[in-house]
Phi, psi and omega in degrees: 000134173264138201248006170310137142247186208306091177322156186263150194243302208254149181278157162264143202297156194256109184291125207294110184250141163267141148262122162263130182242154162238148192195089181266351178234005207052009163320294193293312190323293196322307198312319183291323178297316183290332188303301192322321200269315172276337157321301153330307188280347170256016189095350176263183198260107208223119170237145167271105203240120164307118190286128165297142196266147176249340180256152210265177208303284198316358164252337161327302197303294178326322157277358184071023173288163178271175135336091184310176175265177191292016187265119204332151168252138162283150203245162169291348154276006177253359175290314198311304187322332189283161126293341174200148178228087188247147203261121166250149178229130157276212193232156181213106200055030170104358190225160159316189183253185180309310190302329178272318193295355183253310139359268223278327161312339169279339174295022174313315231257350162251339167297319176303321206250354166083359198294341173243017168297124171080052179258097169288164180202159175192141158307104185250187201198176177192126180199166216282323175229155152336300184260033186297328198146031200290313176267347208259325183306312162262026157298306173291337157288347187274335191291306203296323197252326171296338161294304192306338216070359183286182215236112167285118188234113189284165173264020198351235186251075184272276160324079182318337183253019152298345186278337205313139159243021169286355191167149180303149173214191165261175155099163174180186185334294327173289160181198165316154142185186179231146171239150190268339211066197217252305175274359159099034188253343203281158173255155162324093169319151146343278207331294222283316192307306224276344168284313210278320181279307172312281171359265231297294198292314150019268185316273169005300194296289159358299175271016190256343176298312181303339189285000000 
């Protein structure tokens, strides 16, 4: 009898990830292209879809958000279709903003029904300052992930240059991030996209382990 076993002919299938973003000033927005870039480079199928916006333009205007980018809005009934889901946020008093929470408070109807339990998910961040909320934002996001059941996958010191005291930066454990500054000029540093990019393939690996 032959007891060889069977060569694999077909590759394993790649996992579909969403970056759901919320990005009023376009920080977080940046920050997602590098999740994307590294999400790919570790295999998985990675789209960006943007969290509805709850205010309306005219107050927009007044705050001085831009032109969102061109990207599909995500809606809660396409959350299931994924294999994995990662969320960039900014930061608003140390926590996400209204908007994903008014999001994410509408999934009554997948929580009843279990559809995203053992679902990984992870966080990228943006917040005004250092202690804006670097770490508190996905702190605060896990009991929101922990009803669904779903699996939280942090960047813990993957990435060596989350250690750099060479320039101020973003990130921690928790995941990427960026400081925007106090007025919102500052952009995604290398340091912060190229931490952001580790991240992004991390995950990949990760949800492909989960499949």
């Amino acid at each position: 009898e032959n007891t060889r076993p069977i060569p694999r002919t077909m590759s394993a299938p790649k996992p579909r990830v969403m970056v759901a973003v919320y990005s009023m000033y376009g920080h977080v927005r940046t920050m997602a292209d590098a999740i994307k870039k590294g999400l790919e480079e570790g295999g998985a199928v990675a789209e960006i879809y943007q969290i509805p916006e709850t205010l309306p333009q005219e107050v927009l205007a007044k705050m001085g958000a831009p032109p969102k980018r061109d990207d599909p809005v995500a809606t809660i009934e396409m959350l299931p279709e994924f294999d994995g889901i990662m969320f960039g946020l900014p930061g608003r008093y140390g926590m996400f903003p209204a908007q994903f929470k008014a999001f994410w408070d509408a999934t009554g109807g997948h929580w009843a029904k279990g559809a995203l339990v053992g679902k990984p998910a992870g966080v990228f961040v943006s917040t005004g300052t250092q202690n804006g909320g670097q770490e508190t934002i996905g702190l605060t996001l896990v009991p929101q992930l922990a009803h669904h059941g779903m699996i939280f996958v942090p960047l813990g010191y993957r990435d060596p240059r989350v250690f750099s005291y060479d320039e101020p930066h973003g990130a921690s454990p928790y995941g990427a991030g960026t400081l925007a500054g106090p007025d919102g000029s500052r952009k995604p540093s290398e340091l912060e996209l190229a931490v952001a990019e580790t991240q992004g393939k991390s995950f990949a690996e990760v949800a492909a382990k989960l499949m």
